[in-house]
CSV table of C-alpha atoms in Angstrom, one decimal:
chain,number,residue,atom,x,y,z
A,218,MET,CA,-190.0,145.3,-3.5
A,219,LYS,CA,-186.7,144.9,-1.7
A,220,LYS,CA,-187.8,141.5,-0.3
A,221,TYR,CA,-188.5,140.2,-3.9
A,222,ILE,CA,-185.1,141.3,-5.2
A,223,ILE,CA,-183.3,139.7,-2.2
A,224,ALA,CA,-185.3,136.5,-2.7
A,225,ILE,CA,-184.6,136.3,-6.4
A,226,LEU,CA,-180.9,136.9,-5.8
A,227,SER,CA,-180.8,134.3,-3.1
A,228,ILE,CA,-182.5,131.7,-5.3
A,229,SER,CA,-180.2,132.5,-8.3
A,230,THR,CA,-177.1,132.1,-6.1
A,231,LEU,CA,-178.3,128.7,-4.8
A,232,LEU,CA,-179.1,127.5,-8.3
A,233,LEU,CA,-175.7,128.6,-9.7
A,234,ASN,CA,-173.8,127.0,-6.8
A,235,SER,CA,-175.7,123.7,-7.2
A,236,CYS,CA,-175.0,123.6,-10.9
A,237,MET,CA,-171.3,124.2,-10.3
A,238,ALA,CA,-171.2,121.4,-7.7
A,239,THR,CA,-172.8,119.0,-10.1
A,240,LYS,CA,-170.3,119.9,-12.8
A,241,ASP,CA,-167.4,119.2,-10.4
A,242,SER,CA,-168.7,115.8,-9.3
A,243,LYS,CA,-169.1,114.8,-12.9
A,244,SER,CA,-165.5,115.6,-13.7
A,245,ASP,CA,-164.3,113.5,-10.8
A,246,ALA,CA,-166.2,110.5,-12.2
A,247,GLY,CA,-164.6,111.2,-15.6
A,248,ILE,CA,-161.7,108.8,-14.9
A,249,TYR,CA,-164.0,105.8,-14.6
A,250,GLY,CA,-165.7,103.9,-17.3
A,251,THR,CA,-163.0,104.2,-19.9
A,252,THR,CA,-159.5,102.9,-20.8
A,253,TRP,CA,-156.8,105.6,-21.0
A,254,GLU,CA,-153.7,105.3,-23.3
A,255,LEU,CA,-150.4,107.0,-22.5
A,256,ASP,CA,-149.5,109.7,-25.0
A,257,TYR,CA,-146.8,111.6,-23.0
A,258,ILE,CA,-144.4,110.7,-20.2
A,259,SER,CA,-142.0,113.1,-18.5
A,260,GLY,CA,-138.4,112.3,-17.7
A,261,PRO,CA,-136.8,109.9,-20.2
A,262,ARG,CA,-134.4,111.3,-22.8
A,263,ILE,CA,-135.6,108.7,-25.3
A,264,ALA,CA,-138.3,109.5,-27.9
A,265,PHE,CA,-141.7,108.4,-26.8
A,266,GLU,CA,-142.0,106.0,-29.8
A,267,GLY,CA,-138.7,104.5,-28.8
A,268,LEU,CA,-139.8,103.8,-25.3
A,269,TYR,CA,-143.0,102.0,-26.5
A,270,PRO,CA,-142.3,100.6,-30.0
A,271,ASP,CA,-145.0,97.9,-30.0
A,272,LYS,CA,-147.7,99.0,-27.6
A,273,LYS,CA,-148.4,102.1,-25.5
A,274,PRO,CA,-149.3,101.7,-21.7
A,275,GLN,CA,-152.9,101.7,-20.8
A,276,ILE,CA,-154.8,102.2,-17.5
A,277,THR,CA,-158.4,101.5,-16.5
A,278,PHE,CA,-159.8,102.6,-13.1
A,279,ASP,CA,-162.2,100.2,-11.4
A,280,GLU,CA,-164.3,102.4,-9.1
A,281,LYS,CA,-165.9,99.5,-7.2
A,282,GLU,CA,-162.7,97.5,-6.5
A,283,LYS,CA,-160.5,100.6,-6.0
A,284,ASN,CA,-158.0,99.0,-8.3
A,285,VAL,CA,-156.4,99.9,-11.6
A,286,HIS,CA,-155.3,97.5,-14.3
A,287,GLY,CA,-153.9,97.7,-17.8
A,288,ASN,CA,-150.6,97.1,-19.5
A,289,SER,CA,-147.2,98.8,-19.0
A,290,GLY,CA,-146.4,98.8,-22.7
A,291,CYS,CA,-145.8,95.0,-22.8
A,292,ASN,CA,-146.7,93.3,-19.5
A,293,GLY,CA,-150.0,93.5,-17.7
A,294,TYR,CA,-150.3,95.0,-14.2
A,295,SER,CA,-152.8,95.9,-11.5
A,296,ALA,CA,-152.5,98.0,-8.4
A,297,PRO,CA,-154.7,99.5,-5.7
A,298,PHE,CA,-155.4,103.2,-5.7
A,299,THR,CA,-156.7,105.8,-3.3
A,300,LEU,CA,-158.7,108.8,-4.6
A,301,THR,CA,-159.7,111.7,-2.4
A,302,GLY,CA,-160.9,114.7,-4.4
A,303,LYS,CA,-158.1,115.3,-6.8
A,304,SER,CA,-155.5,113.5,-4.7
A,305,LEU,CA,-154.5,110.2,-6.2
A,306,THR,CA,-152.0,107.6,-5.1
A,307,PHE,CA,-151.2,104.1,-6.3
A,308,GLY,CA,-150.1,101.1,-4.3
A,309,GLU,CA,-147.5,98.6,-5.5
A,310,PRO,CA,-148.3,96.9,-8.8
A,311,GLY,CA,-149.3,93.3,-8.4
A,312,PRO,CA,-147.9,90.3,-10.3
A,313,ALA,CA,-147.6,90.6,-14.0
A,314,THR,CA,-146.5,88.4,-16.9
A,315,MET,CA,-142.7,89.0,-17.1
A,316,MET,CA,-141.9,89.3,-20.7
A,317,PHE,CA,-138.9,91.2,-22.0
A,318,CYS,CA,-140.0,94.7,-23.2
A,319,GLU,CA,-138.3,96.5,-26.0
A,320,GLY,CA,-137.4,100.2,-25.5
A,321,GLY,CA,-137.2,100.3,-21.6
A,322,GLY,CA,-140.5,102.2,-21.2
A,323,GLU,CA,-142.1,99.7,-18.9
A,324,GLN,CA,-139.8,100.6,-15.9
A,325,GLN,CA,-140.2,104.3,-16.6
A,326,PHE,CA,-144.0,103.9,-16.6
A,327,LEU,CA,-144.2,101.9,-13.4
A,328,GLN,CA,-141.8,104.3,-11.6
A,329,GLN,CA,-143.9,107.3,-12.6
A,330,ILE,CA,-147.2,105.7,-11.4
A,331,LYS,CA,-145.7,105.2,-7.9
A,332,LYS,CA,-144.8,108.9,-7.8
A,333,THR,CA,-148.3,110.2,-8.6
A,334,THR,CA,-149.9,112.5,-6.0
A,335,SER,CA,-152.9,113.9,-7.9
A,336,TYR,CA,-154.7,114.0,-11.2
A,337,SER,CA,-156.6,116.4,-13.5
A,338,ILE,CA,-158.6,116.1,-16.7
A,339,ASP,CA,-157.8,119.0,-19.0
A,340,LYS,CA,-160.1,120.9,-21.4
A,341,ASP,CA,-159.3,118.4,-24.2
A,342,GLY,CA,-160.5,115.5,-22.0
A,343,LYS,CA,-157.0,114.1,-21.4
A,344,LEU,CA,-156.0,112.6,-18.0
A,345,ASN,CA,-152.9,114.0,-16.4
A,346,LEU,CA,-151.2,112.2,-13.6
A,347,ILE,CA,-149.3,114.7,-11.5
A,348,MET,CA,-146.4,114.6,-9.0
A,349,GLY,CA,-146.5,117.7,-6.8
A,350,ASP,CA,-147.6,120.3,-9.3
A,351,VAL,CA,-145.9,118.8,-12.4
A,352,PRO,CA,-147.8,116.7,-14.9
A,353,MET,CA,-145.7,113.5,-15.3
A,354,MET,CA,-147.9,111.5,-17.6
A,355,ARG,CA,-150.8,112.3,-20.0
A,356,PHE,CA,-153.4,109.8,-21.2
A,357,LYS,CA,-156.0,110.0,-23.9
A,358,LYS,CA,-159.3,108.0,-24.0
A,359,VAL,CA,-159.1,104.9,-26.1
A,360,ALA,CA,-161.8,104.7,-28.7
A,361,LYS,CA,-164.0,101.7,-28.2
């Protein structure tokens, strides 16, 4: 009887652990396959709507190319990224159309991207880009 109880507990533990591992790997893949739109940025003393009066910054992760692309609130950008677990860093943004941007939010956005050290996806499905242990930017999924 003892052997059966030990066997059942062992199998239950293995099943539980495998389910948890699957859940974690799915959350890591959650940044891919969607476009994210900025809805919060830390730092500036200007209202969010004032920083981005015409268009909010967006970011899309290309898993295959290890590159992100999007717009910075007015100009397009692309940059390489490195993702290891929850650790996330970005390289220098590549060439972009250089149009004058109202509000000054573009520079704030590009500076914050370079300071990112990790990411998380919260319970509401929002992407947080983090510097150290402080969320610096929050993005929501763009409806397609």
